[in-house]
PQR file of N, CA, C, O and H, with PARSE charges and radii, in Angstrom:
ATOM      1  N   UNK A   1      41.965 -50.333  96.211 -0.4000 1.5000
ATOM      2  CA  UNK A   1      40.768 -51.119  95.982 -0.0000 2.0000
ATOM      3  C   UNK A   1      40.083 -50.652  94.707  0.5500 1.7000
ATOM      4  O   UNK A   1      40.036 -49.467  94.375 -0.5500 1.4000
ATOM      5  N   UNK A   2      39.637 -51.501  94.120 -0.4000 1.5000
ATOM      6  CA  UNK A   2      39.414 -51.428  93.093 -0.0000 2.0000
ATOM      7  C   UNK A   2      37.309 -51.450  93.011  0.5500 1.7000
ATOM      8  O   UNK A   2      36.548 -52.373  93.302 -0.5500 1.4000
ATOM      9  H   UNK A   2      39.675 -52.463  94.390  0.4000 1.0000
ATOM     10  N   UNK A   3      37.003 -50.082  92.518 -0.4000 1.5000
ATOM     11  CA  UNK A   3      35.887 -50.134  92.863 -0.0000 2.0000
ATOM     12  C   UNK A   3      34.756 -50.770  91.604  0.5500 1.7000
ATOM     13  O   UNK A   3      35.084 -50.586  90.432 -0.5500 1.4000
ATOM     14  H   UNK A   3      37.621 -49.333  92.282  0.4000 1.0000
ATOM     15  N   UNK A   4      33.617 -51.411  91.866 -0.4000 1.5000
ATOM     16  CA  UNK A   4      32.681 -52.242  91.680 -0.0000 2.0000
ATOM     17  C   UNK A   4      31.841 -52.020  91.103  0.5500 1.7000
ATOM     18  O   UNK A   4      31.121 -51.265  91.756 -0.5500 1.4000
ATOM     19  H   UNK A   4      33.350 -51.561  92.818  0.4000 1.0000
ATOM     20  N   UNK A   5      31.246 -52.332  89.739 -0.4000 1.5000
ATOM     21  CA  UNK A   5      29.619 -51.935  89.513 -0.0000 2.0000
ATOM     22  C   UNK A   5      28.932 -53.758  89.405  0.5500 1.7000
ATOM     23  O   UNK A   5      29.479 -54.811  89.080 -0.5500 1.4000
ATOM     24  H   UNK A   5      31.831 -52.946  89.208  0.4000 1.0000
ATOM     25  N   UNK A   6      27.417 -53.400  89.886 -0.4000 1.5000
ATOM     26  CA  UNK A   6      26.659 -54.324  89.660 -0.0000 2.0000
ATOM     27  C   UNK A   6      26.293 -54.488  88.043  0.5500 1.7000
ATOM     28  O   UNK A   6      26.201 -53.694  87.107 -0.5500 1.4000
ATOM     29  H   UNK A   6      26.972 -52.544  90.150  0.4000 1.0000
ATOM     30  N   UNK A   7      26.149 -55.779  88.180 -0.4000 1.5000
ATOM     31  CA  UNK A   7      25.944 -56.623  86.086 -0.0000 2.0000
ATOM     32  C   UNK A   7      24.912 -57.074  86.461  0.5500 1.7000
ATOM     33  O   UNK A   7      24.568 -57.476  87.572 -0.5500 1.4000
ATOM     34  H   UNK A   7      26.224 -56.425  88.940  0.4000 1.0000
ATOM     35  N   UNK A   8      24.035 -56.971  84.864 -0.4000 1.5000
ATOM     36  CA  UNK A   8      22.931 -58.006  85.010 -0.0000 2.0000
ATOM     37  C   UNK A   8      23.747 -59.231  84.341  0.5500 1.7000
ATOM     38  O   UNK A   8      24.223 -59.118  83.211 -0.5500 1.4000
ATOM     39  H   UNK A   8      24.315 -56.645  83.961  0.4000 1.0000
ATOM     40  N   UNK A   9      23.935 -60.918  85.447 -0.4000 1.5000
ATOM     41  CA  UNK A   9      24.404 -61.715  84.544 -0.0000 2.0000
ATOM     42  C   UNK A   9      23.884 -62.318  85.691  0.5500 1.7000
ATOM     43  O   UNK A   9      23.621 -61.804  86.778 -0.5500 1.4000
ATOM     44  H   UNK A   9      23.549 -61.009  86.365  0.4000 1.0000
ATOM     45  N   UNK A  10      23.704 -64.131  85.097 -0.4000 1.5000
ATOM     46  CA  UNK A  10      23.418 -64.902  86.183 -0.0000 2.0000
ATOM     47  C   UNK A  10      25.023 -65.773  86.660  0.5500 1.7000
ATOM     48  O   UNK A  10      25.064 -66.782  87.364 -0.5500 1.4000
ATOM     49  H   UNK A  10      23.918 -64.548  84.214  0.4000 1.0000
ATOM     50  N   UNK A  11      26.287 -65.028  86.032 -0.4000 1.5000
ATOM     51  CA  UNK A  11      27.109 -65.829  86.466 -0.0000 2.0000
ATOM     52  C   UNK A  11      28.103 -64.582  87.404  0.5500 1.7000
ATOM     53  O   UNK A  11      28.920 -64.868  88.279 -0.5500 1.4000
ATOM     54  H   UNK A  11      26.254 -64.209  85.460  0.4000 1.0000
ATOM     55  N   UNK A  12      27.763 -63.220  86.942 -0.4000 1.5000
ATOM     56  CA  UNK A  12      28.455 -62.628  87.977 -0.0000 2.0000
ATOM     57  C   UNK A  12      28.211 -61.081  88.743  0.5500 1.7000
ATOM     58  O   UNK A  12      27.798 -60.147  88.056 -0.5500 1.4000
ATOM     59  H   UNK A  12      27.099 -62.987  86.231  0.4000 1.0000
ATOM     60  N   UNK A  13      28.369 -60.979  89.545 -0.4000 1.5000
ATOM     61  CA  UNK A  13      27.926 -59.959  90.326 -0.0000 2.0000
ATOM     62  C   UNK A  13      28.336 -58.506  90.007  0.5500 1.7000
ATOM     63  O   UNK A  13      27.725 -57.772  89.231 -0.5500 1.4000
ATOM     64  H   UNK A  13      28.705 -61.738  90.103  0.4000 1.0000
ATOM     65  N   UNK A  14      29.504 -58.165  90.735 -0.4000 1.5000
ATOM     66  CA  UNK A  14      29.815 -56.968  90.435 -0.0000 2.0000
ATOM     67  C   UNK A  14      31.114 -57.244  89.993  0.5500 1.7000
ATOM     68  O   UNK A  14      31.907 -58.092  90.404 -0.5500 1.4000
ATOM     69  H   UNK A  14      30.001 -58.762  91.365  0.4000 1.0000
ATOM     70  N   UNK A  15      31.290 -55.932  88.583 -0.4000 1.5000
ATOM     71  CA  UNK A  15      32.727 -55.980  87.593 -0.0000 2.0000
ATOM     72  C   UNK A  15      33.678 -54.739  88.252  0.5500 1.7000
ATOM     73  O   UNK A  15      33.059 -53.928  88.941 -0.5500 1.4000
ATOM     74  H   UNK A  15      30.646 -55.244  88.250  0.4000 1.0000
ATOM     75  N   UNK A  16      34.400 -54.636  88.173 -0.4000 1.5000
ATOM     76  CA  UNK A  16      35.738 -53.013  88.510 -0.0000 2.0000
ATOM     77  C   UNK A  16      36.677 -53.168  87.827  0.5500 1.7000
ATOM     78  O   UNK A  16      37.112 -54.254  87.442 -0.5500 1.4000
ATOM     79  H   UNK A  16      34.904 -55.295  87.614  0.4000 1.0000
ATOM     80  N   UNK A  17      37.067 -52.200  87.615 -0.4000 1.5000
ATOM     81  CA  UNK A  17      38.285 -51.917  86.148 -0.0000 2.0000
ATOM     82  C   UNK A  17      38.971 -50.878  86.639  0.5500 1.7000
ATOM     83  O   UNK A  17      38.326 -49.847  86.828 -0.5500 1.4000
ATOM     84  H   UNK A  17      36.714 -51.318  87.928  0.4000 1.0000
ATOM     85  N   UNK A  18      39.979 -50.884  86.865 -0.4000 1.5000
ATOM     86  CA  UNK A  18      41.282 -50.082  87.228 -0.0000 2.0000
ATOM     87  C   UNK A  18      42.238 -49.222  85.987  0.5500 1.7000
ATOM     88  O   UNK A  18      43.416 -49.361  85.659 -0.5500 1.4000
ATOM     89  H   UNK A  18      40.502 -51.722  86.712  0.4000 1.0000
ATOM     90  N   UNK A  19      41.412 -48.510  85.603 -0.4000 1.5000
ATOM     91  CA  UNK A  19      41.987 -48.001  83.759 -0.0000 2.0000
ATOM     92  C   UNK A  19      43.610 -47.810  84.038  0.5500 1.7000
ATOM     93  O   UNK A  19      44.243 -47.798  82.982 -0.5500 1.4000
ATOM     94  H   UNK A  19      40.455 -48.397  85.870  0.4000 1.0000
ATOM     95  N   UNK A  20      44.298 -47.681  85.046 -0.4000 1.5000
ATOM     96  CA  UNK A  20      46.132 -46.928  84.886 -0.0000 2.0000
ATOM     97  C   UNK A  20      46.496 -48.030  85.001  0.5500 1.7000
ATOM     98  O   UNK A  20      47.417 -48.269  84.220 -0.5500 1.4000
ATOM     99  H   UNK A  20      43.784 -47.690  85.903  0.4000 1.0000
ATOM    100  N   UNK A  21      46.184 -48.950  85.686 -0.4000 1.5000
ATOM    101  CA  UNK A  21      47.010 -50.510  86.360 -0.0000 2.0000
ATOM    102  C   UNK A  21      46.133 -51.823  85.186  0.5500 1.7000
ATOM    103  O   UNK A  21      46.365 -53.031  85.233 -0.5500 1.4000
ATOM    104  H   UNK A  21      45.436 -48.756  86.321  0.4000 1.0000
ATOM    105  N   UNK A  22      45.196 -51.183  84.279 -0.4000 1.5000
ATOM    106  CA  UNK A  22      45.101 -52.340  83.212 -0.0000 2.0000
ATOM    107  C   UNK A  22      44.156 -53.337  84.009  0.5500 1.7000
ATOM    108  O   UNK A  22      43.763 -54.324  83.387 -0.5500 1.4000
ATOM    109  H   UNK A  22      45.007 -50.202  84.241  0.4000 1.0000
ATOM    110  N   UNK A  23      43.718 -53.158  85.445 -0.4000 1.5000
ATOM    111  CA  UNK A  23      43.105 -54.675  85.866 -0.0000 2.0000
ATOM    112  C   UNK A  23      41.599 -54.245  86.306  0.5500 1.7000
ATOM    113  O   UNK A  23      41.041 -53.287  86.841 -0.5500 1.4000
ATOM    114  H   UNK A  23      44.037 -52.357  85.951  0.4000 1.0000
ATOM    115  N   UNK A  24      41.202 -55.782  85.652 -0.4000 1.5000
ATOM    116  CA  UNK A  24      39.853 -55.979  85.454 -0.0000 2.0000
ATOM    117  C   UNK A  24      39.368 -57.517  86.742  0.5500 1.7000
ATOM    118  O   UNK A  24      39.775 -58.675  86.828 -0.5500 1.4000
ATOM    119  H   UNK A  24      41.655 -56.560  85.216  0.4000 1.0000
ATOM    120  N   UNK A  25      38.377 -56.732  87.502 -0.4000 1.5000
ATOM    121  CA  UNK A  25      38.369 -57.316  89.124 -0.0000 2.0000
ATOM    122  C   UNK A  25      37.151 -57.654  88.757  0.5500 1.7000
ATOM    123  O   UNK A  25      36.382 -56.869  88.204 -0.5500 1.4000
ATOM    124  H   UNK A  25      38.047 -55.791  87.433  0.4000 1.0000
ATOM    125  N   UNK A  26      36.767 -59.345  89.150 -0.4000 1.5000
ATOM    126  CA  UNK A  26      35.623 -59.268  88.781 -0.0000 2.0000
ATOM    127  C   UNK A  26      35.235 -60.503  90.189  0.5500 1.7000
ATOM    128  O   UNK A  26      36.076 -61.231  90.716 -0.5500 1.4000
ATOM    129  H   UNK A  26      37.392 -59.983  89.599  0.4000 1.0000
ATOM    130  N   UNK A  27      33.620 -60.437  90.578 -0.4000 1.5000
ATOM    131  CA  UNK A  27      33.146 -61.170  91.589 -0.0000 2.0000
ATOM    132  C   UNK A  27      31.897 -62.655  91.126  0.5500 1.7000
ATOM    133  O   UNK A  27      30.865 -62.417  90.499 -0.5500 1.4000
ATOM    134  H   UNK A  27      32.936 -59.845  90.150  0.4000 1.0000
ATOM    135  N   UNK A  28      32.147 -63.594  91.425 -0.4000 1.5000
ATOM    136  CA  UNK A  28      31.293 -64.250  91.112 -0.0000 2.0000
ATOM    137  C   UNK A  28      30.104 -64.839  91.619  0.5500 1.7000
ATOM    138  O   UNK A  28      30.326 -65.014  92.817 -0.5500 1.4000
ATOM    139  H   UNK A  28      32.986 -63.788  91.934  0.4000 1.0000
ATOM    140  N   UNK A  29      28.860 -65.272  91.322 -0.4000 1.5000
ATOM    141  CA  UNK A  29      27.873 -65.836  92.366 -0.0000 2.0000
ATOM    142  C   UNK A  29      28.280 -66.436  93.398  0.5500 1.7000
ATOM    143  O   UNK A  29      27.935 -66.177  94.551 -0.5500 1.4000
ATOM    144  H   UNK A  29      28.680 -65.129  90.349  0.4000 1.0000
ATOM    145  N   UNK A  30      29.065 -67.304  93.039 -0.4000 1.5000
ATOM    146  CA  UNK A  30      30.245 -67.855  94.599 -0.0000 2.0000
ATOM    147  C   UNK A  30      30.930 -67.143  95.359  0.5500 1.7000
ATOM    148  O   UNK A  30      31.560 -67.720  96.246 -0.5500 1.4000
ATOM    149  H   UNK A  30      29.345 -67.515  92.102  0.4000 1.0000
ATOM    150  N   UNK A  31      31.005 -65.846  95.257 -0.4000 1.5000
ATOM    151  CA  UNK A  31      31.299 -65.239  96.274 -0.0000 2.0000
ATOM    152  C   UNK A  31      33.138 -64.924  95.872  0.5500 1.7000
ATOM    153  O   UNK A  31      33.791 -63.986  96.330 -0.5500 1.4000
ATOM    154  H   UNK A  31      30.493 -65.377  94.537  0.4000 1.0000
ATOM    155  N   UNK A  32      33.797 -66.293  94.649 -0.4000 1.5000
ATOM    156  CA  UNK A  32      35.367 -66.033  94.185 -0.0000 2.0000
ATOM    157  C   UNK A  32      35.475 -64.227  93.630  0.5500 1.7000
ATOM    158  O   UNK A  32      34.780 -63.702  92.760 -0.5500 1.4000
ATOM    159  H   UNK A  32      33.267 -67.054  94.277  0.4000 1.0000
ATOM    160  N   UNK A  33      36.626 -63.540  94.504 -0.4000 1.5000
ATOM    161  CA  UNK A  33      36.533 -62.798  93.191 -0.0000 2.0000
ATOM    162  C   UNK A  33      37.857 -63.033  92.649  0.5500 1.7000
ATOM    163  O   UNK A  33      38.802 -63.524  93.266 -0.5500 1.4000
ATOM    164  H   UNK A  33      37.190 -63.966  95.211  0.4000 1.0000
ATOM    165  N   UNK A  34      37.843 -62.501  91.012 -0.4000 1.5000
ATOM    166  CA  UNK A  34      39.339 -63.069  90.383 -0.0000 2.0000
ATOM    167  C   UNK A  34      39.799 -61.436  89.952  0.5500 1.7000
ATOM    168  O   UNK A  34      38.867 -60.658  89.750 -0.5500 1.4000
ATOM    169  H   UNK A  34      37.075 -62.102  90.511  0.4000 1.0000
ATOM    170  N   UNK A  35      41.013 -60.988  89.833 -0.4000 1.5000
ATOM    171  CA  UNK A  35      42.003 -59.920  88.880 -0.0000 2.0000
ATOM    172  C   UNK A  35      42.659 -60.706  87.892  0.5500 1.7000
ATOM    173  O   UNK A  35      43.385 -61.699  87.927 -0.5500 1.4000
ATOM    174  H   UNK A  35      41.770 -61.620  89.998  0.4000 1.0000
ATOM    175  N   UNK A  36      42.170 -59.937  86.955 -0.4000 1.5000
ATOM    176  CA  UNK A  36      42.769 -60.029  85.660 -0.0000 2.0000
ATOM    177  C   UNK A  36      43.682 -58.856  85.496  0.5500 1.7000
ATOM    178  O   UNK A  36      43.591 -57.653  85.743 -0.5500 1.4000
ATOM    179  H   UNK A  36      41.580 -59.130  86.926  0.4000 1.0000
ATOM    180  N   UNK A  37      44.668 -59.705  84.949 -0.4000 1.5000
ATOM    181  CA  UNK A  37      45.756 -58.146  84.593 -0.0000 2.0000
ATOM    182  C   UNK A  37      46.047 -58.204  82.870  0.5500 1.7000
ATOM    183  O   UNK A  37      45.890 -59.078  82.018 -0.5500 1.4000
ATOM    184  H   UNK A  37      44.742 -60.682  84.748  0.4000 1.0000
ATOM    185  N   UNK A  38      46.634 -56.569  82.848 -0.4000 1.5000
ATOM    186  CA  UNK A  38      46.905 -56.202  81.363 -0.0000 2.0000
ATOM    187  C   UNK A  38      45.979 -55.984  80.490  0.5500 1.7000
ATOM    188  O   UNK A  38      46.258 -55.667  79.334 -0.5500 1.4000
ATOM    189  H   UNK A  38      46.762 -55.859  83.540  0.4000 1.0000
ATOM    190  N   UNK A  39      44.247 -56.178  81.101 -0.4000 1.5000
ATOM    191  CA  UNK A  39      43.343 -56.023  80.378 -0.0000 2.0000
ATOM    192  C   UNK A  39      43.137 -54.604  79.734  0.5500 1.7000
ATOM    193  O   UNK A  39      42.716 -53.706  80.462 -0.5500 1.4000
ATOM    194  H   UNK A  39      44.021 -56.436  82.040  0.4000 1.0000
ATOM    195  N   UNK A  40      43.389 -54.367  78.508 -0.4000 1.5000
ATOM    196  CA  UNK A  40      43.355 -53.229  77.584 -0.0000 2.0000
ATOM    197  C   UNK A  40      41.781 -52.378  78.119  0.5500 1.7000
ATOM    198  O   UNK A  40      40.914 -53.072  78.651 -0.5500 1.4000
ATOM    199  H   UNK A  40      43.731 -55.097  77.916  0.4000 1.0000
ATOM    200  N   UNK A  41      41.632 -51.422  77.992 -0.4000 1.5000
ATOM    201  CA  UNK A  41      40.354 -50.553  77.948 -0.0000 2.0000
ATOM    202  C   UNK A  41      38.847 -51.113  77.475  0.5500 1.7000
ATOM    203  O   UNK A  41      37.695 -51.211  77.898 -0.5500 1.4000
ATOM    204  H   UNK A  41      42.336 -50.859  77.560  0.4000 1.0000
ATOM    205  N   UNK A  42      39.676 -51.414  76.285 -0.4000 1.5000
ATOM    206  CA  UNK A  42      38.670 -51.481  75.133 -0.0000 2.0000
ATOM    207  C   UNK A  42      37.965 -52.507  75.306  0.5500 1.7000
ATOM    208  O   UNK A  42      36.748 -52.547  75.123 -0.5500 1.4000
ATOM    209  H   UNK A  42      40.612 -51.335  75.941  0.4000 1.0000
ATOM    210  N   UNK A  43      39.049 -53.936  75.877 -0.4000 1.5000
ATOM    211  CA  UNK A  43      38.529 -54.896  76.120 -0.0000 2.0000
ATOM    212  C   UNK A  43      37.453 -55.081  77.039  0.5500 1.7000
ATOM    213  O   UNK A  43      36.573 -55.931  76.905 -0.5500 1.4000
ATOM    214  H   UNK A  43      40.037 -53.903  76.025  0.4000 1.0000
ATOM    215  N   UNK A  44      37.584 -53.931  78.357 -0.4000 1.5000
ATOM    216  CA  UNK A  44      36.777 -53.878  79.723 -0.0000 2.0000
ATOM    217  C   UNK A  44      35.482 -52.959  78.659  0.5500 1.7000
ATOM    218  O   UNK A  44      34.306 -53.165  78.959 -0.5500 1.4000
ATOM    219  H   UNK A  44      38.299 -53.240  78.466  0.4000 1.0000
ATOM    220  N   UNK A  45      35.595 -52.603  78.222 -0.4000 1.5000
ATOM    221  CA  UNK A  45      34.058 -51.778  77.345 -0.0000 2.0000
ATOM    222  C   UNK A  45      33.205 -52.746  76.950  0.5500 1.7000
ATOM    223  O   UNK A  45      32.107 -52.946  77.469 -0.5500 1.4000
ATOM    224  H   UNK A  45      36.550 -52.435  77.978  0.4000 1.0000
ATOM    225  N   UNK A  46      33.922 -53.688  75.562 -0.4000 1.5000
ATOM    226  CA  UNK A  46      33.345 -54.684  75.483 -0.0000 2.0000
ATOM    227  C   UNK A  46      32.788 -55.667  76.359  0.5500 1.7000
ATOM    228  O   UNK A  46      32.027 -56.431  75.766 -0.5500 1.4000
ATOM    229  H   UNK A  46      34.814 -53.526  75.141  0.4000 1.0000
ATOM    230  N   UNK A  47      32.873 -55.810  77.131 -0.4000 1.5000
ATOM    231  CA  UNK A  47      32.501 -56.562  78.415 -0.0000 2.0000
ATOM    232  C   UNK A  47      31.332 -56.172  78.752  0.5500 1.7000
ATOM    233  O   UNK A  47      30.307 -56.835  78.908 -0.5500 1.4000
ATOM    234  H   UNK A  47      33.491 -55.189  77.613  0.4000 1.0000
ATOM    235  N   UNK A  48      31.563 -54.802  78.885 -0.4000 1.5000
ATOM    236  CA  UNK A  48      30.168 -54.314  79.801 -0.0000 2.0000
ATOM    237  C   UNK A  48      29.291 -53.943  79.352  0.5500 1.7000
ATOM    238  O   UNK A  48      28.205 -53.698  79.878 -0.5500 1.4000
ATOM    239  H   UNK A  48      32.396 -54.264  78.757  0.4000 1.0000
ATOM    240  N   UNK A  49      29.820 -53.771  77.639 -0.4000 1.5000
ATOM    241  CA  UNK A  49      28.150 -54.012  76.746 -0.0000 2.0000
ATOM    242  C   UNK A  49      27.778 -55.330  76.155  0.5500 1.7000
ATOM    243  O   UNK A  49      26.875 -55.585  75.358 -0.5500 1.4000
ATOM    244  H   UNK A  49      30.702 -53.969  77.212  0.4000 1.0000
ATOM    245  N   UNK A  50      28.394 -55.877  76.543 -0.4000 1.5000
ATOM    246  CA  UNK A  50      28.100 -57.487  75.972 -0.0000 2.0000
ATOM    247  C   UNK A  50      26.665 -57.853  76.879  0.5500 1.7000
ATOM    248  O   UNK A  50      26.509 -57.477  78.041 -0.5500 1.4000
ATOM    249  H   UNK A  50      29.127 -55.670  77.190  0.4000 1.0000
ATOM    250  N   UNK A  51      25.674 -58.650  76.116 -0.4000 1.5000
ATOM    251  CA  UNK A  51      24.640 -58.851  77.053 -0.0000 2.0000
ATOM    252  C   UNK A  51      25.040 -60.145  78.017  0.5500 1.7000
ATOM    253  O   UNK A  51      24.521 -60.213  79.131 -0.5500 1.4000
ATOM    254  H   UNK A  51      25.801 -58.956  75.173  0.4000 1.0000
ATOM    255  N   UNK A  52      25.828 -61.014  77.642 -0.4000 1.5000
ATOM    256  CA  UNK A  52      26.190 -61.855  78.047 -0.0000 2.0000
ATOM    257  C   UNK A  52      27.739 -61.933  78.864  0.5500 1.7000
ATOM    258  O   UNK A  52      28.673 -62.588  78.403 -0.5500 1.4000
ATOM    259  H   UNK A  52      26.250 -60.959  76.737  0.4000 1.0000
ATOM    260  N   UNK A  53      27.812 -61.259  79.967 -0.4000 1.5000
ATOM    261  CA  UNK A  53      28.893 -61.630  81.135 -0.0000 2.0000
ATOM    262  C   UNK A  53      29.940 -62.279  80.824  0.5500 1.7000
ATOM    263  O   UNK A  53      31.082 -62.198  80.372 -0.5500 1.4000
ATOM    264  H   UNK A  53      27.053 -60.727  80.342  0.4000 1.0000
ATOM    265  N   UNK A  54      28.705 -63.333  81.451 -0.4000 1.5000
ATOM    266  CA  UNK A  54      30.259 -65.301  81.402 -0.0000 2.0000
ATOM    267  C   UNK A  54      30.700 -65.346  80.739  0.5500 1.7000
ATOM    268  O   UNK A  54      31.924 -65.470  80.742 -0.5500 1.4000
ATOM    269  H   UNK A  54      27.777 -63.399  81.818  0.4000 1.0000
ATOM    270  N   UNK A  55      29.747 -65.250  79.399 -0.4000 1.5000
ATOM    271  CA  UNK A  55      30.178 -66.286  78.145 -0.0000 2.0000
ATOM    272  C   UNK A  55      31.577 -65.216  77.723  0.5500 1.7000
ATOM    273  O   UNK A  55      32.700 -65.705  77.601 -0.5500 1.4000
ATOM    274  H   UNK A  55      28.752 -65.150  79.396  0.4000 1.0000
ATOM    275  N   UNK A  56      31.347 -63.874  77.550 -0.4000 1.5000
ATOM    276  CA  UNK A  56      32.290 -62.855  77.069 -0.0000 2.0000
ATOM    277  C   UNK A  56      33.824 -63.209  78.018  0.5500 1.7000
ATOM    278  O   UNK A  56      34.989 -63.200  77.621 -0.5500 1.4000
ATOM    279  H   UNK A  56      30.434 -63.477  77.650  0.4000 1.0000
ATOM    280  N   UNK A  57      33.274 -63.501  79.362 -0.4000 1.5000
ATOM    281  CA  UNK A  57      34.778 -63.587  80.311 -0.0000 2.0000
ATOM    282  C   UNK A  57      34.969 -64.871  79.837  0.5500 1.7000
ATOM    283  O   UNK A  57      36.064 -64.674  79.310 -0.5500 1.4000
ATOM    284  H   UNK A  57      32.327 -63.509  79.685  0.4000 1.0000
ATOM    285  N   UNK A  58      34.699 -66.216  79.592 -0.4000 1.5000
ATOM    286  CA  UNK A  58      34.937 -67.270  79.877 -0.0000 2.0000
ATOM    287  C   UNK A  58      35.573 -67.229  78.016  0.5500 1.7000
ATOM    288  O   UNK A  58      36.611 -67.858  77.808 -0.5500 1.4000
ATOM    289  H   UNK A  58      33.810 -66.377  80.020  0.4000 1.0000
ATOM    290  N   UNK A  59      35.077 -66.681  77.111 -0.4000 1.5000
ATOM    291  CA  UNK A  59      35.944 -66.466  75.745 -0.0000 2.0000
ATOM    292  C   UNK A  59      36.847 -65.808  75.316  0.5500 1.7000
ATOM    293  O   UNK A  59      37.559 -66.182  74.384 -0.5500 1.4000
ATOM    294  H   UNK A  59      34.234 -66.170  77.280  0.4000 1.0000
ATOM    295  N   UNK A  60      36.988 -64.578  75.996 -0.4000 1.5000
ATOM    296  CA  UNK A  60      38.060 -63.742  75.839 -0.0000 2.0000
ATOM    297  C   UNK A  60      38.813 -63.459  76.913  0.5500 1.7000
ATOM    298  O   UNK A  60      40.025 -63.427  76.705 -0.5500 1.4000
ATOM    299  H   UNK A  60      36.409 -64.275  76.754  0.4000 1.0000
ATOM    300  N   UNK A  61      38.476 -63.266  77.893 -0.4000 1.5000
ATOM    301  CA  UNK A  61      39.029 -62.987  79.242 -0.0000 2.0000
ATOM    302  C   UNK A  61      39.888 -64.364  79.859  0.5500 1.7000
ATOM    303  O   UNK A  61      41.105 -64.546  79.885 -0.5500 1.4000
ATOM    304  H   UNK A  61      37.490 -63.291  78.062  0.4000 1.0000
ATOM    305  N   UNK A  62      39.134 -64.967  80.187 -0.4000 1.5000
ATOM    306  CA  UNK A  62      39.538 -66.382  81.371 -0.0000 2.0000
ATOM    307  C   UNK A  62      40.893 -66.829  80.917  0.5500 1.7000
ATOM    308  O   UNK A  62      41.738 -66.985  81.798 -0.5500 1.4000
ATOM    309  H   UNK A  62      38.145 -64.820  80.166  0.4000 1.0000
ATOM    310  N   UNK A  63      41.327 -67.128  79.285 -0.4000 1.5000
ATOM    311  CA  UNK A  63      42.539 -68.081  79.154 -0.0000 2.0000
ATOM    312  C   UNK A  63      43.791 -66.559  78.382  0.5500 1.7000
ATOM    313  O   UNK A  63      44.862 -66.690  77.789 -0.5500 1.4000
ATOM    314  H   UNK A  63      40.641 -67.001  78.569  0.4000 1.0000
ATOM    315  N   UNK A  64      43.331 -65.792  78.602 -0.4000 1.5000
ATOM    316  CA  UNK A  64      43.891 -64.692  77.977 -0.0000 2.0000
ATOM    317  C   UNK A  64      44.751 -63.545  78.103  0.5500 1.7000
ATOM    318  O   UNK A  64      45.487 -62.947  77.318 -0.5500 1.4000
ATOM    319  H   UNK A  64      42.461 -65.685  79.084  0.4000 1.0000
ATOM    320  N   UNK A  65      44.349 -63.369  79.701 -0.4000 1.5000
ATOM    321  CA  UNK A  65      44.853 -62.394  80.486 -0.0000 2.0000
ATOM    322  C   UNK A  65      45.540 -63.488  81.791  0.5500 1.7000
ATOM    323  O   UNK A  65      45.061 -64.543  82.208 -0.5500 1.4000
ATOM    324  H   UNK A  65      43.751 -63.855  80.338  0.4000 1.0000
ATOM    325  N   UNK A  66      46.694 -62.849  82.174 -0.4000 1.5000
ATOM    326  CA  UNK A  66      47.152 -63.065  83.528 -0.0000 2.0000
ATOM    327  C   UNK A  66      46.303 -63.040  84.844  0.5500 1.7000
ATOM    328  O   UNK A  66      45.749 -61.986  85.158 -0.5500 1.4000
ATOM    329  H   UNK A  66      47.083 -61.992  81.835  0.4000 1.0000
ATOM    330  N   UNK A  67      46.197 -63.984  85.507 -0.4000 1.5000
ATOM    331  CA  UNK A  67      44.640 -63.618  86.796 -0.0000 2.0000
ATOM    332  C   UNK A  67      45.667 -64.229  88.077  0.5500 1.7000
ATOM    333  O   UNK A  67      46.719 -64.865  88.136 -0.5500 1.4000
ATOM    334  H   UNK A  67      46.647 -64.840  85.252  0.4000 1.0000
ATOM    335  N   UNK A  68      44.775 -63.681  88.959 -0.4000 1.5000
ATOM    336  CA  UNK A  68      44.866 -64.214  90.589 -0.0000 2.0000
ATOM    337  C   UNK A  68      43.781 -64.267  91.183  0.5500 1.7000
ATOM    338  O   UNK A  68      42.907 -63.440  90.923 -0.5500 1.4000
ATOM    339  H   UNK A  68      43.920 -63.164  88.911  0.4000 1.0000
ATOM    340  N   UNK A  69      43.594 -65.241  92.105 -0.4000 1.5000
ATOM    341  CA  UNK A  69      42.259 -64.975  92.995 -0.0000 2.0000
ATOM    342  C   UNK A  69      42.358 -64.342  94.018  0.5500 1.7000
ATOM    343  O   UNK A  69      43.403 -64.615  94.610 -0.5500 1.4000
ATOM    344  H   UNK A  69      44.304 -65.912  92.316  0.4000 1.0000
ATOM    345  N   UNK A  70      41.608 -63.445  94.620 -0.4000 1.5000
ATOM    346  CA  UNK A  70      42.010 -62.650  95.712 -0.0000 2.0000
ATOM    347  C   UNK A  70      40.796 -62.537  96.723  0.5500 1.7000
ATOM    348  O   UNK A  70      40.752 -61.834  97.733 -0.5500 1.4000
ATOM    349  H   UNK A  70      40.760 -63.223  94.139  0.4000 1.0000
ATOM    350  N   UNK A  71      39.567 -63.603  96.100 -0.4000 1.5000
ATOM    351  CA  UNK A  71      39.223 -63.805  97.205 -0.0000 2.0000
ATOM    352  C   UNK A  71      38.107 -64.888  97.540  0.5500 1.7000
ATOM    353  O   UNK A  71      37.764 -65.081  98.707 -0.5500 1.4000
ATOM    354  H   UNK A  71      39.602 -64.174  95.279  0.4000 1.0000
TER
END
């Protein structure tokens, strides 16, 4: 399991990043959460200083990385 921190974003809740396995677990106001795989380090940094969440997952993340929903 891949453990969780709370974001200030209005599109998502809590982020987790798995640094050996590359995956970036993320939960949404809906309750979806999605894994992203192969996500580099650097990329999960940027993320979590970005002031803006969504917009950062929905531009770099969403069409970019390999995902599953898992829940």
């Amino acid at each position: 399991m891949i453990e969780r921190y709370s974001v200030a974003s209005s599109n998502v809740v809590p982020i987790g990043y798995d640094e050996q396995s590359q995956t970036l677990e993320i939960e949404f106001l809906n309750k979806s959460i999605y894994r992203y795989f192969n996500v580099p380090k650097k990329m999960y940094d940027k993320l979590m200083k970005e002031p803006s969440k969504g917009s950062f997952l929905h531009i770099y993340i969403k069409n970019a990385y390999p995902f599953s929903r898992v829940g």
